[in-house]
CSV table of C-alpha atoms in Angstrom, one decimal:
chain,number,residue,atom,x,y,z
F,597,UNK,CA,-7.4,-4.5,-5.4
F,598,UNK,CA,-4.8,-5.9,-3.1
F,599,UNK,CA,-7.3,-9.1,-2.7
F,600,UNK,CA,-7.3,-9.9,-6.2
F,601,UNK,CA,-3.2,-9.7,-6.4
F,602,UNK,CA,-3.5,-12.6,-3.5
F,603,UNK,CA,-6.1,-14.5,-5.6
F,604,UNK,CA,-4.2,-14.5,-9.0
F,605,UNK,CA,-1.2,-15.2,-7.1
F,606,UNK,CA,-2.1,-18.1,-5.4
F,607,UNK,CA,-4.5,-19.1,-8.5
F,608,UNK,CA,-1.2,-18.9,-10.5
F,609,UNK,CA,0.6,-21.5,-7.7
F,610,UNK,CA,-2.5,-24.3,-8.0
F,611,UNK,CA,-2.4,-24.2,-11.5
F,612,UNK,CA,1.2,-24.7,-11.6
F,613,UNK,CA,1.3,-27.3,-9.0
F,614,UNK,CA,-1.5,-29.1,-10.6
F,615,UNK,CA,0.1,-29.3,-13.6
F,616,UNK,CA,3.4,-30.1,-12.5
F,617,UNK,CA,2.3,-32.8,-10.4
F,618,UNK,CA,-0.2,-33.7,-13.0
F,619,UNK,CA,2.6,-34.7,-15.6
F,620,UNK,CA,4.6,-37.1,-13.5
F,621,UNK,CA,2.0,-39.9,-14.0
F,622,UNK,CA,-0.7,-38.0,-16.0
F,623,UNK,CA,-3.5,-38.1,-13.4
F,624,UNK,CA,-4.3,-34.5,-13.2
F,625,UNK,CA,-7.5,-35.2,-10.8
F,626,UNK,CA,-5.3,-36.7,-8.7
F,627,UNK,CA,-2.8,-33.7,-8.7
F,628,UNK,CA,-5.4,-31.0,-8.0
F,629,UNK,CA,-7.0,-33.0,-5.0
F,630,UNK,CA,-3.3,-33.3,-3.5
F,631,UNK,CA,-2.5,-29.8,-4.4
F,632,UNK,CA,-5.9,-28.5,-2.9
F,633,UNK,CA,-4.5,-30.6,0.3
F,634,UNK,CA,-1.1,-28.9,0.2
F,635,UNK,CA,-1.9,-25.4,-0.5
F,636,UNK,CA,-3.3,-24.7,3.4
F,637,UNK,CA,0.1,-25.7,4.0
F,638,UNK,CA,2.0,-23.2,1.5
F,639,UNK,CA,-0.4,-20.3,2.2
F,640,UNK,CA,0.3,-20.4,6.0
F,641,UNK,CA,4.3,-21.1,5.7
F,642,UNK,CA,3.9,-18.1,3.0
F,643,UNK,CA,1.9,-15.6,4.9
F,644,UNK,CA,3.8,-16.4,8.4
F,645,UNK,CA,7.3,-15.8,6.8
F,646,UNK,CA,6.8,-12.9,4.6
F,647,UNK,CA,4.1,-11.0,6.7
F,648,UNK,CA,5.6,-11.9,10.5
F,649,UNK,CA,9.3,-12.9,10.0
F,650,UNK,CA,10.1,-10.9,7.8
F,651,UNK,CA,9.2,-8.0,9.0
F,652,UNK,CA,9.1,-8.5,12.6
F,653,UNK,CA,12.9,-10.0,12.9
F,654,UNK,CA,15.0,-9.6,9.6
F,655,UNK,CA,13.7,-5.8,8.4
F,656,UNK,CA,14.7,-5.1,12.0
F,657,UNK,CA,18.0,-6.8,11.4
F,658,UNK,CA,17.5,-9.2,14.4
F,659,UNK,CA,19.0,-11.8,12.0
F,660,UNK,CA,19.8,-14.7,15.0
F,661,UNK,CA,16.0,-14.7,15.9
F,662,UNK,CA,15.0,-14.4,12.3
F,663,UNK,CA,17.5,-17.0,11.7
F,664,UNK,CA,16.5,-19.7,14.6
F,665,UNK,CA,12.5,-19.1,13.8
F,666,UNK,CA,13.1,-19.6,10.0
F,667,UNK,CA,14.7,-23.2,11.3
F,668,UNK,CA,11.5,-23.6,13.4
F,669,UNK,CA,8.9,-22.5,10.6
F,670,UNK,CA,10.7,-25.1,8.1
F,671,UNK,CA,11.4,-28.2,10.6
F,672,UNK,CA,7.0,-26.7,11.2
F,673,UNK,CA,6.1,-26.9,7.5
F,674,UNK,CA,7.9,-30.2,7.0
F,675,UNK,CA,5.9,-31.9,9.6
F,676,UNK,CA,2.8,-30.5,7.9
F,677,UNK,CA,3.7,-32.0,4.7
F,678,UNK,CA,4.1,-35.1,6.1
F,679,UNK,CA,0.5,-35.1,7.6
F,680,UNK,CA,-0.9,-33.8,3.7
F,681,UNK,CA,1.4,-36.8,2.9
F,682,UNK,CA,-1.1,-39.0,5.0
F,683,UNK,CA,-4.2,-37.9,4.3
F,684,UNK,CA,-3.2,-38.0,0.2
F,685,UNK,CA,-2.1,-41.7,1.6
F,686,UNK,CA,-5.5,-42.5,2.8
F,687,UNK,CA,-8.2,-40.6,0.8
F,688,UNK,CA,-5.9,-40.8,-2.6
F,689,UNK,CA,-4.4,-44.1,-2.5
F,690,UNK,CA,-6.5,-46.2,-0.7
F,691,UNK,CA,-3.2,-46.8,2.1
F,692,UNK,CA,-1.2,-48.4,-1.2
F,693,UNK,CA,2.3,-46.3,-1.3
F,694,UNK,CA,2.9,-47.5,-4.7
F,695,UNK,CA,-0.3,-45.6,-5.9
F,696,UNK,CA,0.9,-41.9,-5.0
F,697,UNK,CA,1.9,-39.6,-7.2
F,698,UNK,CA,5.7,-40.4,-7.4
F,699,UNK,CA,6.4,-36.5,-7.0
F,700,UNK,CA,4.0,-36.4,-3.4
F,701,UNK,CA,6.0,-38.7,-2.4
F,702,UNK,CA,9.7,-36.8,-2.5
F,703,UNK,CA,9.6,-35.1,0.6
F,704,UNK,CA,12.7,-33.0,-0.2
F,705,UNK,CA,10.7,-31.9,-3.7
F,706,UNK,CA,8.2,-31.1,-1.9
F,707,UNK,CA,9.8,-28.9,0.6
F,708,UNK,CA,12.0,-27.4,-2.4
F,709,UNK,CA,8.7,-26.3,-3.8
F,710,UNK,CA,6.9,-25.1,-1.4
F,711,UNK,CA,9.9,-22.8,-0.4
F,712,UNK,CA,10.6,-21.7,-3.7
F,713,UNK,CA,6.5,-20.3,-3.9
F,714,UNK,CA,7.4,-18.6,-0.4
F,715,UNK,CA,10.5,-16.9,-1.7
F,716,UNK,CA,8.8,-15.9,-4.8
F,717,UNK,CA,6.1,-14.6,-2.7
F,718,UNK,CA,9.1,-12.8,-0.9
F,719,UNK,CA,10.5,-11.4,-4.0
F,720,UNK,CA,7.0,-10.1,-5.4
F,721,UNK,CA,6.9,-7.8,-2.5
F,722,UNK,CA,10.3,-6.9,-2.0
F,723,UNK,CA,9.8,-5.4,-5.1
F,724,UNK,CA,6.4,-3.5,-4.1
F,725,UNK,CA,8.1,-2.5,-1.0
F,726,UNK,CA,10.8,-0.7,-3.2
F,727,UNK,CA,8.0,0.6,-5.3
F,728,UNK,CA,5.9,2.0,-2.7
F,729,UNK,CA,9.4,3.5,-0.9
F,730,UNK,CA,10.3,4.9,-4.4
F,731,UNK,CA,6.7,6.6,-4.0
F,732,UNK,CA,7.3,7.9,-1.0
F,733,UNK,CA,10.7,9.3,-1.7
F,734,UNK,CA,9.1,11.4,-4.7
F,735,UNK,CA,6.6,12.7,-2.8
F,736,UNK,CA,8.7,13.5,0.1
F,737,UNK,CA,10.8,15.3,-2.5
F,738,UNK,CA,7.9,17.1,-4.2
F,739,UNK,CA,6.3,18.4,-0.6
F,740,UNK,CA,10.4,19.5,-0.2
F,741,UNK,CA,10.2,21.7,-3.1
F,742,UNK,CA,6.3,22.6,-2.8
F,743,UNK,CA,7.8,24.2,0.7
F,744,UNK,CA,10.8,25.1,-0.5
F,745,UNK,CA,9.1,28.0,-2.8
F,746,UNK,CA,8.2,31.4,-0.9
F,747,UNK,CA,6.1,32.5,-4.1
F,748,UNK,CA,3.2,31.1,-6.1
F,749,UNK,CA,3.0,32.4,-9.7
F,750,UNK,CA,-0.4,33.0,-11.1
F,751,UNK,CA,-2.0,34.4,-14.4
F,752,UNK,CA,-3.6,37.7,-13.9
F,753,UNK,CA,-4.6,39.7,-17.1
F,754,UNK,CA,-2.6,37.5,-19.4
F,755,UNK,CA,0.5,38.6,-17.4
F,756,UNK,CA,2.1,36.3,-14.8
F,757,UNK,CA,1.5,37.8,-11.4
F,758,UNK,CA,3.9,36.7,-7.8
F,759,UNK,CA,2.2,36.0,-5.0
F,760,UNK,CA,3.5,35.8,-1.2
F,761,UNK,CA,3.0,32.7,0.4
F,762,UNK,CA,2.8,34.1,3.8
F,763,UNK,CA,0.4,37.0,2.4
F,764,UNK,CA,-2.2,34.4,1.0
F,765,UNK,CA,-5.4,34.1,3.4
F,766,UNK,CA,-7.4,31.4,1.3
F,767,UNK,CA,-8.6,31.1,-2.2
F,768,UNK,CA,-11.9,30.7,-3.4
F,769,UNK,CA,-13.5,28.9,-6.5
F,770,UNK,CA,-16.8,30.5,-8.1
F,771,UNK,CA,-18.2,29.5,-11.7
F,772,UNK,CA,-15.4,30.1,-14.3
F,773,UNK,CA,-12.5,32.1,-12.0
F,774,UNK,CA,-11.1,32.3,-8.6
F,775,UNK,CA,-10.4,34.8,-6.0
F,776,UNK,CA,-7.1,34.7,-4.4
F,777,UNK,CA,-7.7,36.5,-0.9
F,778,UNK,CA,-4.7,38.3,0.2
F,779,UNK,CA,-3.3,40.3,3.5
F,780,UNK,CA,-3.1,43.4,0.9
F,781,UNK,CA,-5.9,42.7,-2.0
F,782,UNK,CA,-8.0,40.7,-3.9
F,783,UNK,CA,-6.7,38.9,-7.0
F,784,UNK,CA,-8.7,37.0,-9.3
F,785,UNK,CA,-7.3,34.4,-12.0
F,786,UNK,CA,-8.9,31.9,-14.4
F,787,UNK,CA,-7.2,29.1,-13.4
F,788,UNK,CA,-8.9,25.7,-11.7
F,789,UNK,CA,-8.6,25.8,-7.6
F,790,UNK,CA,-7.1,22.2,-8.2
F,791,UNK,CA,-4.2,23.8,-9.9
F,792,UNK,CA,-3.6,25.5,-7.4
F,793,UNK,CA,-3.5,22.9,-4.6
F,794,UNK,CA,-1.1,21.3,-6.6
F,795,UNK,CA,0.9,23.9,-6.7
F,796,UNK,CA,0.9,24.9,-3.0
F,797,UNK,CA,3.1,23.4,0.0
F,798,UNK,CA,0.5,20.7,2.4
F,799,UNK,CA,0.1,24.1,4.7
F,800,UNK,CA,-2.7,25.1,2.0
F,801,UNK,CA,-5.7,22.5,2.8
F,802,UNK,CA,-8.3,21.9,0.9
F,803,UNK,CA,-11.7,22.4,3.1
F,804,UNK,CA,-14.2,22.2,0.3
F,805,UNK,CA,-15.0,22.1,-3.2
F,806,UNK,CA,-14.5,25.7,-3.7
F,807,UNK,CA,-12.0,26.5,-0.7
F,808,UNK,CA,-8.6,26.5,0.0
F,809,UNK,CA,-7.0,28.1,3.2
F,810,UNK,CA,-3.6,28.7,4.6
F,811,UNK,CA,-3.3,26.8,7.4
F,812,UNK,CA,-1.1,29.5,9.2
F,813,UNK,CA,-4.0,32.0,8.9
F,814,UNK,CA,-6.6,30.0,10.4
F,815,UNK,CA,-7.6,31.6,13.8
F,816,UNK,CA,-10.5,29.0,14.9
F,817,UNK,CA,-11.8,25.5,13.8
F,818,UNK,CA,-13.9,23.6,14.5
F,819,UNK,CA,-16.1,20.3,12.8
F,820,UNK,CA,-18.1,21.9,9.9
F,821,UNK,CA,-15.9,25.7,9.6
F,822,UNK,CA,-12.9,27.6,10.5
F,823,UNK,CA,-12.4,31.1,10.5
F,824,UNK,CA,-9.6,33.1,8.8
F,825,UNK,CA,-9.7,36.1,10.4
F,826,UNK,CA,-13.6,37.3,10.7
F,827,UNK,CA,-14.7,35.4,7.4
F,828,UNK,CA,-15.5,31.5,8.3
F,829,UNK,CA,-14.7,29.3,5.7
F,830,UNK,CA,-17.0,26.0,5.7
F,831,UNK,CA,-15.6,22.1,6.0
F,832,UNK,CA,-17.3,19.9,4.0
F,833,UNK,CA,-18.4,16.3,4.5
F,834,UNK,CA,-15.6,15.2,1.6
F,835,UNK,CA,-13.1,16.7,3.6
F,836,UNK,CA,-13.6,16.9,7.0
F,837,UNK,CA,-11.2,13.9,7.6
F,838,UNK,CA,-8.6,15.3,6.2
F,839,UNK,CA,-8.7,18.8,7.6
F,840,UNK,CA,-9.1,16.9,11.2
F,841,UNK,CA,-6.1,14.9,10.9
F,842,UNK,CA,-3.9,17.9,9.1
F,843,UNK,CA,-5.2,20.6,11.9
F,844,UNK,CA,-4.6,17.5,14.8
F,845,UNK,CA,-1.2,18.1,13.5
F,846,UNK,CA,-0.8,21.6,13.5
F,847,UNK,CA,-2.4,21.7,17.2
């Protein structure tokens, strides 16, 4: 998905720069052969700044070296423009000056342009980058309160039933109900294992389709089952990565 974002993007760019350039003198052909020359040149300046320098120098608030490479990267991209300038020169206007598009030709316009499609570029993902930290703060949050509670409230016999946290071995789904194995009993509830899960701090992971196990009562693991006590509890294919990576953690 993130490919097509890049493609529409930079889709959306040509077809602005065509048509931009296209209206200075109305040669539109001309415009997309000069714009299919200059693009290389916006697409690197883009992708170095926003994916390198960015990151690398000003998100780690190293502003002089951001500062003195961003110099380097323009006085760079300018000399680029210069050689698309050329080749448009040669292959467009047959070495006659007078026959370039009068908007090629302003080398601060130029410049100005392909800056401002770097720093929009900038701005799209500053804003995903809030985004995705907004995410990540609400999830942060919900795990906060997931293992904040010390109680999980089920539906037993049309009556609301609290469960111990700590006292919860591992739950099991069967055909239309689940079993809630406890330290003390048995309980069994209609309601879907996936409620559950949600429901539960990360310590509960999900090991199968029809398992979920406390991680603090798990007593041996290995790639394809765990025990809880003497009952072993299988790890299926689906989520065997997950289990490795949230027991690596707990080891």
């Amino acid at each position: 998905m993130r490919i097509i974002h890049h493609l529409l993007f930079w889709s959306t760019v040509s077809l602005f720069l065509v048509l931009t350039f296209g209206q200075a003198n109305g040669d539109f052909i001309e415009a997309f052969y000069f714009v299919t020359f200059l693009l290389p040149v916006a697409l690197a300046t883009s992708y170095f700044f926003n994916y390198y320098l960015v990151p690398a120098y000003l998100l780690t608030r190293r502003y002089t070296h951001f500062g003195l490479y961003f110099i380097y990267t323009l006085i760079f991209s300018i000399y680029l423009e210069l050689i698309v300038l050329t080749i448009a020169l040669i292959v467009l206007a047959n070495y006659t000056y007078a026959n370039l598009n009068p908007y090629s030709t302003n080398l601060f316009l130029l410049t100005s342009t392909l800056y401002f499609i770097v720093f929009l570029n900038a701005f799209i993902l500053l804003i995903k980058r809030y985004q995705r930290n907004e995410h990540l703060l609400a999830k942060m949050e919900d795990s906060k309160k997931k293992n904040e509670r010390e109680q999980l409230i089920v539906r037993v016999d049309r009556k609301n039933r609290a469960l111990a946290l700590e006292e919860i071995l591992y739950i099991e789904s069967l055909a239309d109900y689940v079993k809630i194995h406890t330290t003390a009993e048995l309980i069994i509830t209609k309601e879907k294992i996936s409620e559950l899960h949600d429901k539960l701090p990360e310590r509960f992971i999900r090991t199968h389709r029809s398992f979920l196990v406390n991680q603090l009562q798990i007593s041996e693991f290995g790639k394809e089952e765990l025990l809880i006590g003497e009952v072993k509890i299988p790890i299926s294919r689906t989520y065997r990565k997950a289990v490795a990576e949230q027991l690596r953690v707990m080891t």
